[in-house]
């Protein structure tokens, strides 16, 4: 995965009805560690990383790079939205496109925060890179992620086997006014 390309970064924080999407800050360190060490979060992502390893690697502020948004609810991180260029994607239909990823702490599940945050991130990307299609890959067994992809307007491109499970590849295209 690579940076998105010619985007102004960081953008002003993106505000939704309940959330703020912003750059990672030092105060988010503990939440990042919790997110990446969570067995629930990583059920369909190959398993969690060891907490002690994360503690050693993340000595200060979480890494900042274009396309990495913290999802903030009332001043606390509840998740992360990732937008990167899928240059090394296994599937030709996805290669080189913007790729959407998201991780949310289990305590934030079931409230619509992921849909709200992902929609805001897609809206930002549509403004920053007009006409840019976005891909999303998830395991078909991940019912919540499949439901979120449909809610966001991703349409199925293909299904394929990888990492010992059936994967789903969807694509989202921003609505552009017709000429």
PDB file of C-alpha atoms in Angstrom:
ATOM      1  CA  UNK A   1       0.000   0.000   0.000  1.00  0.00           C
ATOM      2  CA  UNK A   2       1.148   3.487  -0.775  1.00  0.00           C
ATOM      3  CA  UNK A   3       0.027   7.035  -0.110  1.00  0.00           C
ATOM      4  CA  UNK A   4      -2.979   8.333  -1.966  1.00  0.00           C
ATOM      5  CA  UNK A   5      -0.975  10.726  -4.073  1.00  0.00           C
ATOM      6  CA  UNK A   6      -1.612  14.437  -4.627  1.00  0.00           C
ATOM      7  CA  UNK A   7      -3.827  15.228  -1.635  1.00  0.00           C
ATOM      8  CA  UNK A   8      -3.460  18.072   0.829  1.00  0.00           C
ATOM      9  CA  UNK A   9      -2.560  16.514   4.165  1.00  0.00           C
ATOM     10  CA  UNK A  10      -3.572  16.827   6.849  1.00  0.00           C
ATOM     11  CA  UNK A  11      -7.014  18.122   6.020  1.00  0.00           C
ATOM     12  CA  UNK A  12      -9.017  20.120   8.508  1.00  0.00           C
ATOM     13  CA  UNK A  13     -10.732  17.705  10.896  1.00  0.00           C
ATOM     14  CA  UNK A  14     -13.826  16.214   9.282  1.00  0.00           C
ATOM     15  CA  UNK A  15     -16.890  16.625  11.471  1.00  0.00           C
ATOM     16  CA  UNK A  16     -20.007  14.500  11.225  1.00  0.00           C
ATOM     17  CA  UNK A  17     -23.101  14.599  13.402  1.00  0.00           C
ATOM     18  CA  UNK A  18     -21.369  12.623  16.185  1.00  0.00           C
ATOM     19  CA  UNK A  19     -17.739  12.120  15.181  1.00  0.00           C
ATOM     20  CA  UNK A  20     -14.520  13.878  14.232  1.00  0.00           C
ATOM     21  CA  UNK A  21     -12.037  12.353  11.781  1.00  0.00           C
ATOM     22  CA  UNK A  22      -8.578  13.728  12.488  1.00  0.00           C
ATOM     23  CA  UNK A  23      -4.884  12.963  12.423  1.00  0.00           C
ATOM     24  CA  UNK A  24      -3.505  10.605  15.094  1.00  0.00           C
ATOM     25  CA  UNK A  25      -2.111  12.299  18.217  1.00  0.00           C
ATOM     26  CA  UNK A  26       0.032  11.157  21.134  1.00  0.00           C
ATOM     27  CA  UNK A  27      -3.095  10.836  23.310  1.00  0.00           C
ATOM     28  CA  UNK A  28      -4.359   8.070  20.959  1.00  0.00           C
ATOM     29  CA  UNK A  29      -1.468   5.687  21.707  1.00  0.00           C
ATOM     30  CA  UNK A  30      -3.319   3.519  24.241  1.00  0.00           C
ATOM     31  CA  UNK A  31      -6.372   3.229  21.983  1.00  0.00           C
ATOM     32  CA  UNK A  32      -4.177   2.233  19.004  1.00  0.00           C
ATOM     33  CA  UNK A  33      -2.556  -0.476  21.095  1.00  0.00           C
ATOM     34  CA  UNK A  34      -5.951  -1.697  22.298  1.00  0.00           C
ATOM     35  CA  UNK A  35      -7.256  -1.694  18.715  1.00  0.00           C
ATOM     36  CA  UNK A  36      -4.370  -3.719  17.291  1.00  0.00           C
ATOM     37  CA  UNK A  37      -4.168  -6.133  20.253  1.00  0.00           C
ATOM     38  CA  UNK A  38      -7.913  -6.901  20.243  1.00  0.00           C
ATOM     39  CA  UNK A  39      -8.829 -10.490  19.305  1.00  0.00           C
ATOM     40  CA  UNK A  40     -12.371  -9.335  18.435  1.00  0.00           C
ATOM     41  CA  UNK A  41     -11.159  -6.607  16.055  1.00  0.00           C
ATOM     42  CA  UNK A  42      -8.749  -8.993  14.342  1.00  0.00           C
ATOM     43  CA  UNK A  43     -11.029 -12.032  14.042  1.00  0.00           C
ATOM     44  CA  UNK A  44     -11.031 -11.699  10.225  1.00  0.00           C
ATOM     45  CA  UNK A  45      -7.622 -10.032   9.912  1.00  0.00           C
ATOM     46  CA  UNK A  46      -5.224 -12.813  10.828  1.00  0.00           C
ATOM     47  CA  UNK A  47      -5.386 -12.371  14.591  1.00  0.00           C
ATOM     48  CA  UNK A  48      -4.242  -9.675  17.013  1.00  0.00           C
ATOM     49  CA  UNK A  49      -0.696  -8.500  17.539  1.00  0.00           C
ATOM     50  CA  UNK A  50       0.923  -9.106  20.941  1.00  0.00           C
ATOM     51  CA  UNK A  51       0.361  -6.147  23.262  1.00  0.00           C
ATOM     52  CA  UNK A  52       3.983  -6.105  24.486  1.00  0.00           C
ATOM     53  CA  UNK A  53       5.223  -5.935  20.878  1.00  0.00           C
ATOM     54  CA  UNK A  54       2.876  -3.018  20.165  1.00  0.00           C
ATOM     55  CA  UNK A  55       4.005  -1.238  23.340  1.00  0.00           C
ATOM     56  CA  UNK A  56       7.656  -1.492  22.226  1.00  0.00           C
ATOM     57  CA  UNK A  57       7.019  -0.444  18.615  1.00  0.00           C
ATOM     58  CA  UNK A  58       4.785   2.512  19.433  1.00  0.00           C
ATOM     59  CA  UNK A  59       6.970   4.449  21.802  1.00  0.00           C
ATOM     60  CA  UNK A  60       5.235   7.795  21.305  1.00  0.00           C
ATOM     61  CA  UNK A  61       2.683   9.207  18.918  1.00  0.00           C
ATOM     62  CA  UNK A  62       1.044   6.794  16.474  1.00  0.00           C
ATOM     63  CA  UNK A  63       2.397   6.982  12.944  1.00  0.00           C
ATOM     64  CA  UNK A  64       0.918   9.746  10.818  1.00  0.00           C
ATOM     65  CA  UNK A  65       0.530   9.373   7.076  1.00  0.00           C
ATOM     66  CA  UNK A  66      -1.869  10.703   4.454  1.00  0.00           C
ATOM     67  CA  UNK A  67      -5.092   8.717   4.546  1.00  0.00           C
ATOM     68  CA  UNK A  68      -4.909   7.627   8.216  1.00  0.00           C
ATOM     69  CA  UNK A  69      -7.764   9.128  10.218  1.00  0.00           C
ATOM     70  CA  UNK A  70      -8.524   8.645  13.885  1.00  0.00           C
ATOM     71  CA  UNK A  71     -12.243   8.378  14.530  1.00  0.00           C
ATOM     72  CA  UNK A  72     -12.926  10.480  17.610  1.00  0.00           C
ATOM     73  CA  UNK A  73     -16.095  10.354  19.710  1.00  0.00           C
ATOM     74  CA  UNK A  74     -16.373  12.978  22.439  1.00  0.00           C
ATOM     75  CA  UNK A  75     -12.588  13.465  22.578  1.00  0.00           C
ATOM     76  CA  UNK A  76     -11.603   9.780  22.589  1.00  0.00           C
ATOM     77  CA  UNK A  77     -10.416   7.536  19.790  1.00  0.00           C
ATOM     78  CA  UNK A  78     -12.882   4.741  18.950  1.00  0.00           C
ATOM     79  CA  UNK A  79     -11.454   3.640  15.616  1.00  0.00           C
ATOM     80  CA  UNK A  80      -9.323   4.267  12.581  1.00  0.00           C
ATOM     81  CA  UNK A  81     -10.127   4.827   8.908  1.00  0.00           C
ATOM     82  CA  UNK A  82      -7.401   3.966   6.413  1.00  0.00           C
ATOM     83  CA  UNK A  83      -7.292   5.195   2.833  1.00  0.00           C
ATOM     84  CA  UNK A  84      -4.246   4.002   0.874  1.00  0.00           C
ATOM     85  CA  UNK A  85      -3.339   3.285  -2.723  1.00  0.00           C
ATOM     86  CA  UNK A  86      -3.699  -0.466  -3.407  1.00  0.00           C
ATOM     87  CA  UNK A  87      -0.601  -0.790  -5.577  1.00  0.00           C
ATOM     88  CA  UNK A  88       0.247  -4.326  -4.479  1.00  0.00           C
ATOM     89  CA  UNK A  89      -3.300  -5.713  -4.306  1.00  0.00           C
ATOM     90  CA  UNK A  90      -3.637  -9.387  -5.247  1.00  0.00           C
ATOM     91  CA  UNK A  91      -6.618  -8.722  -7.525  1.00  0.00           C
ATOM     92  CA  UNK A  92      -6.127  -6.873 -10.841  1.00  0.00           C
ATOM     93  CA  UNK A  93      -9.480  -5.061 -10.459  1.00  0.00           C
ATOM     94  CA  UNK A  94      -8.188  -3.381  -7.288  1.00  0.00           C
ATOM     95  CA  UNK A  95      -4.557  -2.680  -8.208  1.00  0.00           C
ATOM     96  CA  UNK A  96      -3.715   1.012  -8.120  1.00  0.00           C
ATOM     97  CA  UNK A  97      -7.085   2.118  -6.760  1.00  0.00           C
ATOM     98  CA  UNK A  98      -7.736   3.837  -3.452  1.00  0.00           C
ATOM     99  CA  UNK A  99      -8.430   1.209  -0.780  1.00  0.00           C
ATOM    100  CA  UNK A 100     -10.685   1.747   2.257  1.00  0.00           C
ATOM    101  CA  UNK A 101      -9.949   0.001   5.528  1.00  0.00           C
ATOM    102  CA  UNK A 102     -11.407   0.516   8.988  1.00  0.00           C
ATOM    103  CA  UNK A 103     -10.934  -0.751  12.513  1.00  0.00           C
ATOM    104  CA  UNK A 104     -13.193   0.063  15.458  1.00  0.00           C
ATOM    105  CA  UNK A 105     -12.920  -0.837  19.115  1.00  0.00           C
ATOM    106  CA  UNK A 106     -15.565  -3.431  20.088  1.00  0.00           C
ATOM    107  CA  UNK A 107     -17.227  -1.003  22.525  1.00  0.00           C
ATOM    108  CA  UNK A 108     -18.035   1.209  19.499  1.00  0.00           C
ATOM    109  CA  UNK A 109     -19.701  -1.568  17.485  1.00  0.00           C
ATOM    110  CA  UNK A 110     -23.419  -1.493  16.769  1.00  0.00           C
ATOM    111  CA  UNK A 111     -23.982   2.280  16.925  1.00  0.00           C
ATOM    112  CA  UNK A 112     -23.477   3.185  13.257  1.00  0.00           C
ATOM    113  CA  UNK A 113     -20.148   4.920  13.895  1.00  0.00           C
ATOM    114  CA  UNK A 114     -18.321   2.932  11.210  1.00  0.00           C
ATOM    115  CA  UNK A 115     -20.885   3.839   8.553  1.00  0.00           C
ATOM    116  CA  UNK A 116     -20.838   7.499   9.591  1.00  0.00           C
ATOM    117  CA  UNK A 117     -17.034   7.707   9.658  1.00  0.00           C
ATOM    118  CA  UNK A 118     -16.469   5.765   6.430  1.00  0.00           C
ATOM    119  CA  UNK A 119     -19.076   7.854   4.579  1.00  0.00           C
ATOM    120  CA  UNK A 120     -17.311  11.018   5.765  1.00  0.00           C
ATOM    121  CA  UNK A 121     -13.900   9.682   4.676  1.00  0.00           C
ATOM    122  CA  UNK A 122     -15.286   8.710   1.254  1.00  0.00           C
ATOM    123  CA  UNK A 123     -16.810  12.182   0.938  1.00  0.00           C
ATOM    124  CA  UNK A 124     -13.452  13.746   1.754  1.00  0.00           C
ATOM    125  CA  UNK A 125     -11.706  11.551  -0.821  1.00  0.00           C
ATOM    126  CA  UNK A 126     -14.302  12.411  -3.491  1.00  0.00           C
ATOM    127  CA  UNK A 127     -13.474  16.094  -2.923  1.00  0.00           C
ATOM    128  CA  UNK A 128      -9.701  15.564  -2.750  1.00  0.00           C
ATOM    129  CA  UNK A 129      -9.473  13.203  -5.745  1.00  0.00           C
ATOM    130  CA  UNK A 130     -12.614  13.748  -7.867  1.00  0.00           C
ATOM    131  CA  UNK A 131     -13.810  10.656  -9.709  1.00  0.00           C
ATOM    132  CA  UNK A 132     -11.486   8.302  -7.792  1.00  0.00           C
ATOM    133  CA  UNK A 133     -12.986   4.811  -7.366  1.00  0.00           C
ATOM    134  CA  UNK A 134     -12.379   3.072  -4.033  1.00  0.00           C
ATOM    135  CA  UNK A 135     -12.047  -0.644  -3.330  1.00  0.00           C
ATOM    136  CA  UNK A 136     -12.749  -2.580  -0.159  1.00  0.00           C
ATOM    137  CA  UNK A 137     -11.835  -6.182   0.601  1.00  0.00           C
ATOM    138  CA  UNK A 138     -13.330  -8.214   3.429  1.00  0.00           C
ATOM    139  CA  UNK A 139     -14.002 -11.833   4.292  1.00  0.00           C
ATOM    140  CA  UNK A 140     -17.497 -12.920   3.327  1.00  0.00           C
ATOM    141  CA  UNK A 141     -17.773 -14.452   6.818  1.00  0.00           C
ATOM    142  CA  UNK A 142     -17.456 -10.956   8.302  1.00  0.00           C
ATOM    143  CA  UNK A 143     -21.176 -10.190   8.217  1.00  0.00           C
ATOM    144  CA  UNK A 144     -20.812  -6.756   9.812  1.00  0.00           C
ATOM    145  CA  UNK A 145     -18.232  -5.649   7.267  1.00  0.00           C
ATOM    146  CA  UNK A 146     -20.304  -7.019   4.389  1.00  0.00           C
ATOM    147  CA  UNK A 147     -23.332  -5.087   5.678  1.00  0.00           C
ATOM    148  CA  UNK A 148     -21.255  -1.905   6.022  1.00  0.00           C
ATOM    149  CA  UNK A 149     -19.915  -2.240   2.460  1.00  0.00           C
ATOM    150  CA  UNK A 150     -23.470  -2.491   1.124  1.00  0.00           C
ATOM    151  CA  UNK A 151     -24.637   0.465   3.227  1.00  0.00           C
ATOM    152  CA  UNK A 152     -21.769   2.591   1.879  1.00  0.00           C
ATOM    153  CA  UNK A 153     -22.673   1.731  -1.727  1.00  0.00           C
ATOM    154  CA  UNK A 154     -19.865  -0.681  -2.594  1.00  0.00           C
ATOM    155  CA  UNK A 155     -20.829  -3.152  -5.309  1.00  0.00           C
ATOM    156  CA  UNK A 156     -19.332  -6.591  -5.679  1.00  0.00           C
ATOM    157  CA  UNK A 157     -16.543  -6.957  -8.217  1.00  0.00           C
ATOM    158  CA  UNK A 158     -15.525 -10.497  -7.345  1.00  0.00           C
ATOM    159  CA  UNK A 159     -15.068 -13.145  -4.681  1.00  0.00           C
ATOM    160  CA  UNK A 160     -11.834 -15.054  -4.296  1.00  0.00           C
ATOM    161  CA  UNK A 161     -10.000 -17.366  -1.945  1.00  0.00           C
ATOM    162  CA  UNK A 162      -7.097 -15.965   0.080  1.00  0.00           C
ATOM    163  CA  UNK A 163      -5.681 -16.442   3.571  1.00  0.00           C
ATOM    164  CA  UNK A 164      -7.747 -19.624   3.917  1.00  0.00           C
ATOM    165  CA  UNK A 165     -11.130 -17.934   3.484  1.00  0.00           C
ATOM    166  CA  UNK A 166     -13.475 -16.516   0.875  1.00  0.00           C
ATOM    167  CA  UNK A 167     -12.816 -12.806   0.305  1.00  0.00           C
ATOM    168  CA  UNK A 168     -15.148 -10.185  -1.148  1.00  0.00           C
ATOM    169  CA  UNK A 169     -13.892  -7.305  -3.287  1.00  0.00           C
ATOM    170  CA  UNK A 170     -16.214  -4.367  -3.768  1.00  0.00           C
ATOM    171  CA  UNK A 171     -15.903  -1.024  -5.521  1.00  0.00           C
ATOM    172  CA  UNK A 172     -17.356   2.404  -4.780  1.00  0.00           C
ATOM    173  CA  UNK A 173     -17.461   5.216  -7.312  1.00  0.00           C
ATOM    174  CA  UNK A 174     -18.311   8.764  -6.324  1.00  0.00           C
ATOM    175  CA  UNK A 175     -21.437  10.238  -7.803  1.00  0.00           C
ATOM    176  CA  UNK A 176     -20.461  12.815 -10.371  1.00  0.00           C
ATOM    177  CA  UNK A 177     -22.903  15.224 -11.971  1.00  0.00           C
ATOM    178  CA  UNK A 178     -23.735  14.277 -15.533  1.00  0.00           C
ATOM    179  CA  UNK A 179     -22.715  16.743 -18.193  1.00  0.00           C
TER     180      UNK A 179
END
